[in-house]
Short mmCIF file of C-alpha atoms in Angstrom, two decimals:
data_model
loop_
_atom_site.label_atom_id
_atom_site.label_comp_id
_atom_site.label_asym_id
_atom_site.label_seq_id
_atom_site.Cartn_x
_atom_site.Cartn_y
_atom_site.Cartn_z
CA UNK A 52 1.35 -7.38 26.78
CA UNK A 53 -1.07 -4.57 27.65
CA UNK A 54 -4.44 -5.11 25.99
CA UNK A 55 -7.18 -2.46 25.67
CA UNK A 56 -10.09 -2.96 28.03
CA UNK A 57 -12.76 -2.76 25.30
CA UNK A 58 -15.04 -5.71 25.86
CA UNK A 59 -15.51 -6.34 22.17
CA UNK A 60 -11.83 -6.93 21.48
CA UNK A 61 -11.25 -10.68 21.82
CA UNK A 62 -7.49 -11.08 22.00
CA UNK A 63 -6.90 -14.82 22.08
CA UNK A 64 -3.90 -16.56 23.62
CA UNK A 65 -2.84 -17.33 20.07
CA UNK A 66 -2.93 -13.61 19.26
CA UNK A 67 -0.85 -12.86 22.33
CA UNK A 68 1.73 -15.46 21.39
CA UNK A 69 1.86 -14.13 17.83
CA UNK A 70 2.31 -10.59 19.07
CA UNK A 71 5.03 -11.54 21.52
CA UNK A 72 6.95 -13.52 18.91
CA UNK A 73 6.51 -10.68 16.39
CA UNK A 74 7.91 -8.10 18.76
CA UNK A 75 10.79 -10.22 19.99
CA UNK A 76 11.82 -11.16 16.43
CA UNK A 77 11.38 -7.82 14.72
CA UNK A 78 11.99 -5.23 17.40
CA UNK A 79 15.35 -6.50 18.49
CA UNK A 80 17.76 -4.43 20.48
CA UNK A 81 15.09 -2.13 21.80
CA UNK A 82 15.59 -4.00 25.05
CA UNK A 83 18.54 -1.69 25.64
CA UNK A 84 16.27 1.33 25.21
CA UNK A 85 13.64 -0.62 27.09
CA UNK A 86 16.19 -0.91 29.90
CA UNK A 87 15.53 2.72 30.60
CA UNK A 88 11.84 2.20 29.89
CA UNK A 89 11.82 -0.83 32.15
CA UNK A 90 12.93 1.27 35.09
CA UNK A 91 10.24 3.75 34.17
CA UNK A 92 7.54 1.51 32.74
CA UNK A 93 8.60 -2.00 33.68
CA UNK A 94 7.50 -3.66 30.49
CA UNK A 95 9.98 -4.21 27.61
CA UNK A 96 7.27 -5.74 25.42
CA UNK A 97 5.13 -2.62 25.76
CA UNK A 98 8.18 -0.58 24.76
CA UNK A 99 8.65 -2.77 21.67
CA UNK A 100 4.94 -2.44 20.94
CA UNK A 101 5.20 1.33 21.02
CA UNK A 102 8.18 1.16 18.65
CA UNK A 103 6.25 -1.03 16.24
CA UNK A 104 3.21 1.28 16.34
CA UNK A 105 5.45 4.28 15.70
CA UNK A 106 7.21 2.49 12.80
CA UNK A 107 3.88 1.79 11.08
CA UNK A 108 2.35 5.19 11.83
CA UNK A 109 -0.29 3.59 14.03
CA UNK A 110 -1.61 5.35 17.08
CA UNK A 111 1.10 4.77 19.71
CA UNK A 112 -1.02 3.37 22.50
CA UNK A 113 1.41 0.77 23.86
CA UNK A 114 -1.60 -1.53 23.88
CA UNK A 115 -2.33 -4.49 21.60
CA UNK A 116 -5.33 -2.91 19.86
CA UNK A 117 -7.17 -4.25 16.83
CA UNK A 118 -5.34 -2.16 14.25
CA UNK A 119 -1.96 -3.26 15.63
CA UNK A 120 -2.90 -6.92 15.76
CA UNK A 121 -4.26 -6.73 12.23
CA UNK A 122 -0.95 -5.42 10.96
CA UNK A 123 1.03 -8.07 12.86
CA UNK A 124 -0.89 -10.74 10.98
CA UNK A 125 0.14 -9.46 7.56
CA UNK A 126 2.80 -11.46 5.66
CA UNK A 127 6.16 -9.71 5.77
CA UNK A 128 9.93 -9.83 5.69
CA UNK A 129 11.72 -11.39 8.67
CA UNK A 130 14.44 -8.75 8.91
CA UNK A 131 14.00 -6.68 12.11
CA UNK A 132 12.43 -3.21 11.73
CA UNK A 133 14.36 -1.94 14.71
CA UNK A 134 17.72 -3.28 15.72
CA UNK A 135 19.58 -5.76 13.53
CA UNK A 136 20.83 -9.28 13.22
CA UNK A 137 23.81 -9.66 15.46
CA UNK B 254 20.25 1.92 5.30
CA UNK B 255 21.62 -0.20 8.13
CA UNK B 256 23.59 1.23 11.03
CA UNK B 257 27.20 1.90 9.99
CA UNK B 258 25.99 2.17 6.36
CA UNK B 259 26.94 -1.46 5.70
CA UNK B 260 27.64 -1.91 1.96
CA UNK B 261 29.71 -4.01 -0.42
CA UNK B 262 33.18 -2.63 -1.14
CA UNK B 263 33.21 -4.23 -4.59
CA UNK B 264 30.56 -3.69 -7.24
CA UNK B 265 30.87 -6.91 -9.23
CA UNK B 266 28.90 -9.21 -6.95
CA UNK B 267 28.24 -12.91 -7.31
CA UNK B 268 25.22 -14.97 -6.33
CA UNK B 269 24.47 -18.66 -6.18
CA UNK B 270 21.12 -20.44 -5.95
CA UNK B 271 21.88 -23.31 -3.59
CA UNK B 272 18.53 -25.10 -3.81
CA UNK B 273 15.01 -24.71 -5.19
CA UNK B 274 11.46 -24.51 -3.91
CA UNK B 275 9.15 -27.30 -5.16
CA UNK B 276 6.50 -24.63 -5.86
CA UNK B 277 8.05 -23.44 -9.12
CA UNK B 278 10.19 -24.81 -11.95
CA UNK B 279 13.92 -24.17 -11.75
CA UNK B 280 13.64 -21.93 -14.80
CA UNK B 281 10.92 -19.83 -13.12
CA UNK B 282 13.04 -19.44 -9.98
CA UNK B 283 16.12 -18.54 -12.03
CA UNK B 284 14.07 -15.93 -13.94
CA UNK B 285 12.57 -14.38 -10.82
CA UNK B 286 15.96 -14.14 -9.08
CA UNK B 287 17.64 -12.65 -12.14
CA UNK B 288 14.86 -10.10 -12.58
CA UNK B 289 15.05 -9.19 -8.88
CA UNK B 290 18.77 -8.42 -9.14
CA UNK B 291 18.13 -6.35 -12.26
CA UNK B 292 15.85 -4.07 -10.20
CA UNK B 293 18.98 -2.94 -8.33
CA UNK B 294 21.59 -3.15 -11.09
CA UNK B 295 19.53 -0.74 -13.23
CA UNK B 296 19.84 2.07 -10.68
CA UNK B 297 23.40 1.49 -9.40
CA UNK B 298 26.86 0.58 -10.78
CA UNK B 299 26.41 -2.92 -9.29
CA UNK B 300 26.72 -6.03 -11.46
CA UNK B 301 25.49 -9.51 -10.53
CA UNK B 302 27.04 -12.70 -11.85
CA UNK B 303 25.64 -16.14 -11.13
CA UNK B 304 27.92 -18.90 -9.83
CA UNK B 305 26.88 -22.56 -10.10
CA UNK B 306 29.34 -23.81 -7.44
CA UNK B 307 31.55 -22.59 -4.64
CA UNK B 308 30.88 -19.58 -2.41
CA UNK B 309 29.24 -16.47 -3.80
CA UNK B 310 28.75 -13.10 -2.10
CA UNK B 311 25.00 -13.72 -1.98
CA UNK B 312 24.05 -17.32 -1.26
CA UNK B 313 20.35 -17.95 -1.91
CA UNK B 314 18.45 -20.85 -0.39
CA UNK B 315 15.00 -22.12 0.57
CA UNK B 316 14.52 -23.54 4.05
CA UNK B 317 11.97 -23.98 6.82
CA UNK B 318 11.80 -23.33 10.57
CA UNK B 319 15.37 -23.50 12.01
CA UNK B 320 17.49 -23.52 8.88
CA UNK B 321 20.99 -22.97 10.24
CA UNK B 322 21.29 -19.27 11.03
CA UNK B 323 19.60 -19.12 14.46
CA UNK B 324 16.80 -17.02 12.95
CA UNK B 325 14.11 -19.65 12.47
CA UNK B 326 11.17 -19.21 10.15
CA UNK B 327 7.64 -19.55 11.48
CA UNK B 328 5.77 -21.91 9.20
CA UNK B 329 3.15 -20.80 6.64
CA UNK B 330 2.30 -17.05 6.51
CA UNK B 331 3.96 -14.55 8.85
CA UNK B 332 7.63 -14.25 7.95
CA UNK B 333 8.27 -14.96 4.25
CA UNK B 334 12.06 -14.54 3.98
CA UNK B 335 15.04 -12.67 5.35
CA UNK B 336 18.48 -11.56 4.23
CA UNK B 337 21.66 -10.45 5.94
CA UNK B 338 23.36 -7.09 5.40
CA UNK B 339 26.53 -6.94 3.26
CA UNK B 340 29.54 -8.66 4.81
CA UNK B 341 31.69 -11.78 4.83
CA UNK B 342 30.32 -15.32 5.27
CA UNK B 343 26.60 -15.02 6.03
CA UNK B 344 26.64 -11.37 4.93
CA UNK B 345 24.32 -10.86 1.94
CA UNK B 346 22.90 -14.36 2.19
CA UNK B 347 19.17 -14.60 1.45
CA UNK B 348 16.80 -17.25 2.77
CA UNK B 349 13.21 -17.94 1.70
CA UNK B 350 10.72 -19.69 3.99
CA UNK B 351 9.71 -22.75 2.02
CA UNK B 352 6.62 -23.24 4.16
CA UNK B 353 5.23 -20.43 1.99
CA UNK B 354 3.95 -20.93 -1.54
CA UNK B 355 6.11 -18.99 -3.96
CA UNK B 356 4.86 -18.31 -7.48
CA UNK B 357 5.45 -16.28 -10.62
CA UNK B 358 1.96 -14.83 -10.38
CA UNK B 359 -0.38 -13.13 -7.92
CA UNK B 360 -1.38 -16.29 -6.04
CA UNK B 361 0.76 -17.28 -3.06
CA UNK B 362 3.75 -14.98 -2.73
CA UNK B 363 5.38 -13.67 -5.86
CA UNK B 364 9.02 -14.78 -5.67
CA UNK B 365 10.26 -11.85 -7.75
CA UNK B 366 8.68 -9.30 -5.38
CA UNK B 367 9.96 -11.04 -2.22
CA UNK B 368 13.42 -11.53 -3.72
CA UNK B 369 13.73 -7.92 -4.90
CA UNK B 370 12.93 -6.78 -1.35
CA UNK B 371 15.37 -9.23 0.25
CA UNK B 372 18.18 -8.32 -2.16
CA UNK B 373 17.65 -4.74 -1.03
CA UNK B 374 18.71 -5.93 2.44
CA UNK B 375 21.57 -8.01 0.96
CA UNK B 376 22.87 -4.80 -0.63
CA UNK B 377 22.55 -2.68 2.51
CA UNK B 378 19.01 -1.34 2.72
CA UNK B 379 17.04 -1.55 5.94
CA UNK B 380 13.25 -1.35 6.09
CA UNK B 381 11.50 1.79 4.95
CA UNK B 382 8.48 3.38 6.63
CA UNK B 383 7.18 4.50 3.24
CA UNK B 384 4.20 2.21 2.51
CA UNK B 385 4.77 2.71 -1.22
CA UNK B 386 8.38 1.54 -1.15
CA UNK B 387 9.72 -1.88 -2.02
CA UNK B 388 11.60 -1.92 1.29
CA UNK B 389 8.41 -1.58 3.32
CA UNK B 390 8.34 -4.64 5.59
CA UNK B 391 4.81 -5.83 4.69
CA UNK B 392 4.31 -7.86 1.49
CA UNK B 393 2.02 -6.48 -1.19
CA UNK B 394 1.61 -7.95 -4.64
CA UNK B 395 2.73 -5.87 -7.62
CA UNK B 396 2.44 -6.96 -11.23
CA UNK B 397 6.09 -7.91 -12.05
CA UNK B 398 5.76 -6.86 -15.70
CA UNK B 399 4.71 -3.35 -14.57
CA UNK B 400 7.10 -3.09 -11.65
CA UNK B 401 8.98 0.22 -11.29
CA UNK B 402 11.33 0.65 -8.35
CA UNK B 403 9.85 3.40 -6.16
CA UNK B 404 11.82 6.59 -5.69
CA UNK B 405 12.27 5.99 -1.94
CA UNK B 406 14.23 2.80 -2.67
CA UNK B 407 16.27 4.48 -5.42
CA UNK B 408 17.28 7.24 -3.01
CA UNK B 409 18.33 4.66 -0.43
CA UNK B 410 20.42 2.42 -2.66
CA UNK B 411 22.05 5.34 -4.47
CA UNK B 412 23.06 6.84 -1.14
CA UNK B 413 25.24 3.73 -0.78
CA UNK B 414 26.47 3.08 -4.33
CA UNK B 415 25.62 6.14 -6.42
CA UNK B 416 23.54 6.04 -9.65
CA UNK B 417 23.88 3.55 -12.46
CA UNK B 418 24.70 4.27 -16.10
CA UNK B 419 21.62 2.83 -17.74
CA UNK B 420 18.37 3.41 -15.83
CA UNK B 421 15.73 2.40 -18.40
CA UNK B 422 12.90 3.89 -16.30
CA UNK B 423 14.24 7.06 -14.71
CA UNK B 424 10.72 8.13 -13.67
CA UNK B 425 10.42 6.28 -10.37
CA UNK B 426 7.02 6.39 -8.63
CA UNK B 427 6.86 8.62 -5.56
CA UNK B 428 4.56 8.17 -2.61
CA UNK B 429 2.19 11.18 -2.46
CA UNK B 430 2.83 13.67 0.32
CA UNK B 431 -0.49 14.49 1.96
CA UNK B 432 0.47 18.07 2.79
CA UNK B 433 2.00 18.88 -0.60
CA UNK B 434 0.35 22.27 -1.34
CA UNK B 435 0.02 21.25 -4.99
CA UNK B 436 -1.65 17.94 -4.10
CA UNK B 437 -4.47 16.98 -6.43
CA UNK B 438 -6.54 13.89 -5.87
CA UNK B 439 -8.07 11.20 -8.07
CA UNK B 440 -11.23 10.30 -6.17
CA UNK B 441 -12.97 10.56 -2.79
CA UNK B 442 -15.68 8.45 -1.24
CA UNK B 443 -17.18 7.85 2.14
CA UNK B 444 -17.22 4.27 3.38
CA UNK B 445 -19.23 3.41 6.48
CA UNK B 446 -18.33 6.69 8.16
CA UNK B 447 -14.70 6.72 7.01
CA UNK B 448 -13.46 8.82 4.11
CA UNK B 449 -11.19 7.29 1.45
CA UNK B 450 -9.09 9.77 -0.52
CA UNK B 451 -7.48 8.16 -3.60
CA UNK B 452 -4.20 9.24 -5.20
CA UNK B 453 -2.18 7.13 -7.65
CA UNK B 454 -1.89 3.58 -6.25
CA UNK B 455 -2.75 4.70 -2.71
CA UNK B 456 -5.62 5.96 -0.67
CA UNK B 457 -5.68 7.76 2.64
CA UNK B 458 -8.11 6.34 5.18
CA UNK B 459 -9.60 8.99 7.38
CA UNK B 460 -11.59 7.91 10.37
CA UNK B 461 -13.39 10.55 12.44
CA UNK B 462 -11.98 9.10 15.66
CA UNK B 463 -8.42 8.79 14.37
CA UNK B 464 -6.00 11.63 14.96
CA UNK B 465 -4.22 11.14 11.65
CA UNK B 466 -4.91 9.63 8.26
CA UNK B 467 -3.48 6.27 7.26
CA UNK B 468 -1.86 5.77 3.83
CA UNK B 469 -2.71 2.40 2.28
CA UNK B 470 -1.96 0.74 -1.06
CA UNK B 471 -5.20 0.16 -3.01
CA UNK B 472 -4.03 -3.36 -3.79
CA UNK B 473 -3.55 -4.13 -0.12
CA UNK B 474 -7.28 -3.73 0.36
CA UNK B 475 -8.58 -4.81 -3.04
CA UNK B 476 -5.93 -6.79 -5.02
CA UNK B 477 -8.32 -7.05 -8.00
CA UNK B 478 -8.74 -3.31 -8.39
CA UNK B 479 -6.42 -1.38 -10.73
CA UNK B 480 -3.44 0.55 -9.40
CA UNK B 481 -5.14 3.89 -10.00
CA UNK B 482 -8.80 4.89 -10.09
CA UNK B 483 -10.80 7.72 -11.67
CA UNK B 484 -13.86 8.08 -9.44
CA UNK B 485 -15.63 6.58 -6.46
CA UNK B 486 -18.86 7.09 -4.52
CA UNK B 487 -20.79 5.44 -1.73
CA UNK B 488 -24.42 4.31 -2.00
CA UNK B 489 -25.16 3.83 1.70
CA UNK B 490 -28.69 2.52 1.11
CA UNK B 491 -27.11 -0.67 -0.21
CA UNK B 492 -23.87 -0.42 1.85
CA UNK B 493 -21.92 -0.32 -1.39
CA UNK B 494 -19.19 1.82 -2.88
CA UNK B 495 -18.60 2.04 -6.62
CA UNK B 496 -15.10 2.42 -8.06
CA UNK B 497 -14.49 3.61 -11.63
CA UNK B 498 -11.47 3.19 -13.88
CA UNK B 499 -11.70 3.78 -17.63
CA UNK B 500 -14.85 2.17 -18.98
CA UNK B 501 -15.04 -0.29 -16.05
CA UNK B 502 -16.58 -0.05 -12.62
CA UNK B 503 -16.69 -2.28 -9.56
CA UNK B 504 -19.20 -2.57 -6.70
CA UNK B 505 -17.62 -3.17 -3.30
CA UNK B 506 -19.24 -4.25 -0.08
CA UNK B 507 -16.46 -3.49 2.41
CA UNK B 508 -13.47 -5.59 1.38
CA UNK B 509 -15.56 -7.74 -0.99
CA UNK B 510 -15.95 -7.05 -4.68
CA UNK B 511 -19.44 -8.15 -5.76
CA UNK B 512 -19.60 -11.00 -8.29
CA UNK B 513 -20.30 -10.05 -11.96
CA UNK B 514 -18.04 -7.00 -11.58
CA UNK B 515 -16.32 -5.18 -13.18
CA UNK B 516 -19.10 -4.02 -15.46
CA UNK B 517 -18.92 -1.44 -18.25
CA UNK B 518 -20.12 2.08 -17.56
CA UNK B 519 -22.32 1.83 -20.67
CA UNK B 520 -24.50 -0.55 -18.60
CA UNK B 521 -25.50 2.49 -16.54
CA UNK B 522 -26.82 4.14 -19.69
CA UNK B 523 -23.82 6.20 -20.71
CA UNK B 524 -23.07 6.50 -24.45
CA UNK B 525 -20.45 4.26 -26.05
CA UNK B 526 -18.32 7.35 -26.70
CA UNK B 527 -17.80 7.87 -22.96
CA UNK B 528 -14.33 6.62 -22.02
CA UNK B 529 -13.96 7.60 -18.37
CA UNK B 530 -15.76 9.06 -15.40
CA UNK B 531 -13.76 11.86 -13.73
CA UNK B 532 -15.79 12.09 -10.53
CA UNK B 533 -19.00 10.81 -8.94
CA UNK B 534 -21.00 11.91 -5.95
CA UNK B 535 -24.24 10.54 -4.56
CA UNK B 536 -26.83 12.88 -3.06
CA UNK B 537 -28.77 11.03 -0.36
CA UNK B 538 -31.52 13.64 -0.27
CA UNK B 539 -32.43 13.43 -3.95
CA UNK B 540 -31.33 9.81 -4.50
CA UNK B 541 -29.44 11.02 -7.53
CA UNK B 542 -25.81 10.35 -8.31
CA UNK B 543 -23.94 12.97 -10.33
CA UNK B 544 -21.27 11.76 -12.74
CA UNK B 545 -18.73 14.26 -14.04
CA UNK B 546 -16.77 13.76 -17.22
CA UNK B 547 -14.87 16.44 -19.11
CA UNK B 548 -16.81 19.71 -18.96
CA UNK B 549 -20.19 17.94 -18.60
CA UNK B 550 -22.10 16.00 -15.97
CA UNK B 551 -24.92 13.50 -15.83
CA UNK B 552 -27.60 12.82 -13.22
CA UNK B 553 -28.31 9.16 -12.50
CA UNK B 554 -31.41 7.90 -10.69
CA UNK B 555 -30.28 5.10 -8.31
CA UNK B 556 -33.81 3.81 -7.79
CA UNK B 557 -34.66 3.55 -11.49
CA UNK B 558 -31.05 2.67 -12.28
CA UNK B 559 -30.99 4.98 -15.29
CA UNK B 560 -29.60 8.29 -16.44
CA UNK B 561 -32.08 11.16 -16.06
CA UNK B 562 -33.43 12.86 -19.16
CA UNK B 563 -31.92 16.15 -20.33
CA UNK B 564 -28.35 15.13 -19.58
CA UNK B 565 -25.46 15.65 -20.04
CA UNK B 566 -25.43 19.30 -19.03
CA UNK B 567 -22.48 21.68 -18.82
CA UNK B 568 -20.83 21.79 -15.39
CA UNK B 569 -20.39 25.56 -15.58
CA UNK B 570 -24.14 26.08 -16.24
CA UNK B 571 -25.21 24.38 -13.02
CA UNK B 572 -22.16 24.71 -10.79
CA UNK B 573 -20.79 28.14 -11.69
CA UNK B 574 -17.34 28.91 -10.39
CA UNK B 575 -15.98 25.40 -9.80
CA UNK B 576 -14.13 25.34 -13.11
CA UNK B 577 -14.63 23.30 -16.28
CA UNK B 578 -13.58 19.92 -14.95
CA UNK B 579 -13.85 17.94 -11.72
CA UNK B 580 -11.16 15.54 -10.43
CA UNK B 581 -13.17 14.23 -7.48
CA UNK B 582 -16.25 15.02 -5.43
CA UNK B 583 -18.02 14.01 -2.24
CA UNK B 584 -20.99 15.29 -0.31
CA UNK B 585 -21.35 15.96 3.40
CA UNK B 586 -24.01 17.80 5.42
CA UNK B 587 -25.69 19.35 2.40
CA UNK B 588 -22.46 20.51 0.82
CA UNK B 589 -20.77 19.03 -2.22
CA UNK B 590 -16.97 19.31 -2.23
CA UNK B 591 -15.57 19.55 -5.76
CA UNK B 592 -11.86 18.98 -6.35
CA UNK B 593 -10.12 20.61 -9.28
CA UNK B 594 -6.31 20.47 -9.27
CA UNK B 595 -4.93 21.71 -5.97
CA UNK B 596 -8.22 23.42 -5.01
CA UNK B 597 -11.50 22.24 -3.59
CA UNK B 598 -14.81 24.11 -3.74
CA UNK B 599 -17.38 23.81 -0.99
CA UNK B 600 -20.68 24.06 -2.83
CA UNK B 601 -24.00 24.54 -1.06
CA UNK B 602 -26.68 22.32 -2.61
CA UNK B 603 -29.33 24.55 -1.05
CA UNK B 604 -28.19 27.99 -2.18
CA UNK B 605 -26.49 26.63 -5.31
CA UNK B 606 -23.35 28.61 -4.82
CA UNK B 607 -19.75 28.21 -3.71
CA UNK B 608 -19.39 28.89 0.01
CA UNK B 609 -15.61 28.42 0.35
CA UNK B 610 -12.55 27.71 -1.76
CA UNK B 611 -10.00 25.54 0.05
CA UNK B 612 -6.77 23.76 -0.75
CA UNK B 613 -7.34 20.19 -1.85
CA UNK B 614 -5.02 18.94 0.91
CA UNK B 615 -7.21 20.47 3.61
CA UNK B 616 -9.29 17.30 3.31
CA UNK B 617 -6.25 15.58 4.86
CA UNK B 618 -6.19 18.01 7.78
CA UNK B 619 -3.22 19.91 6.30
#
């Protein structure tokens, strides 16, 4: 997962695991789109991250910034935001 | 709605509560579930009947971690529940993560609020990007007794099933559109360099480095504050903002509401007859805070913590041209911005005159 370079942003391993689980659970199916992205960008998780940032009207940086991580930690529904239960 | 507009082909739906959470009494769970279904039956032709045995359209259960549908829960916090779109077998089924604490109140997670959201999925609604909607993915507490289904959710469910016959509350709350040319606002304040623009149960957060404003529910930041406020101002010397609603006001230090608040505005020296504050703005140069109410305003000395003598005065005597009432106000770089309806007046504190008249929504970069 791309992380901003700011020194003051301490993204812990736990944060990274939370973010990865969040994206894999709730941004399902964007792997297909990411297939295209993968060829271009090579990182399906970054593609999911961009989708999540776009869904929540965050700045679409493709990086796990503070605002994004903050939102990922909020209690929520487990139904995917993008894609669906198969 | 979900891809392929998944919906039930019949309108008389059944549900069954298969088990209970230990957090609440069975009667409380039954009540919350029933009330959650009523949210949707009031705005559609759908009917919900409870079964006590056998298979219902919507099977409701509490479980933890891997609970039989290959979509495991994640322990306390995080994911609270999920539901499956309309369909046979698992279709419509709704599962609650029993590692959470479900309640009938504001502590833990209110079962009625979570269930109403999940039943939206069970009926065919996907997540909404409207932060004021029930189908927004992130949980926010709403007082169940005052709950009104937001318009965004009504539009969604009625696109699948049409309207009901007996909507007891046809006035469904809408999320304010920031670039609505008729936008009027409730209150504005600065907060540590950001600007907070309040409207109904929301505020827009505007950060100088951000390219767009962010719409947030007041209760997501400050659950103890009311759903709508009258006035707000920042007193940077003490790193505080003050929020006013009716005769009450709160002091906030960032996310934290100071103890001993809310207090009554009469404690600031206002007469008992004063019921609300319409707007408030603090002038760092003079150390005075101006409070506007009706067609009058007061000057308050923050150091002495008392209302200045000779007040109230008429707004139109000292701020000619801004109208007879003020909805909101804030100060920046020697100007005071007064909001009145869909207009805002840029007022120069030096030359004591209006420099520009703008649309209220221009504060939101519209």
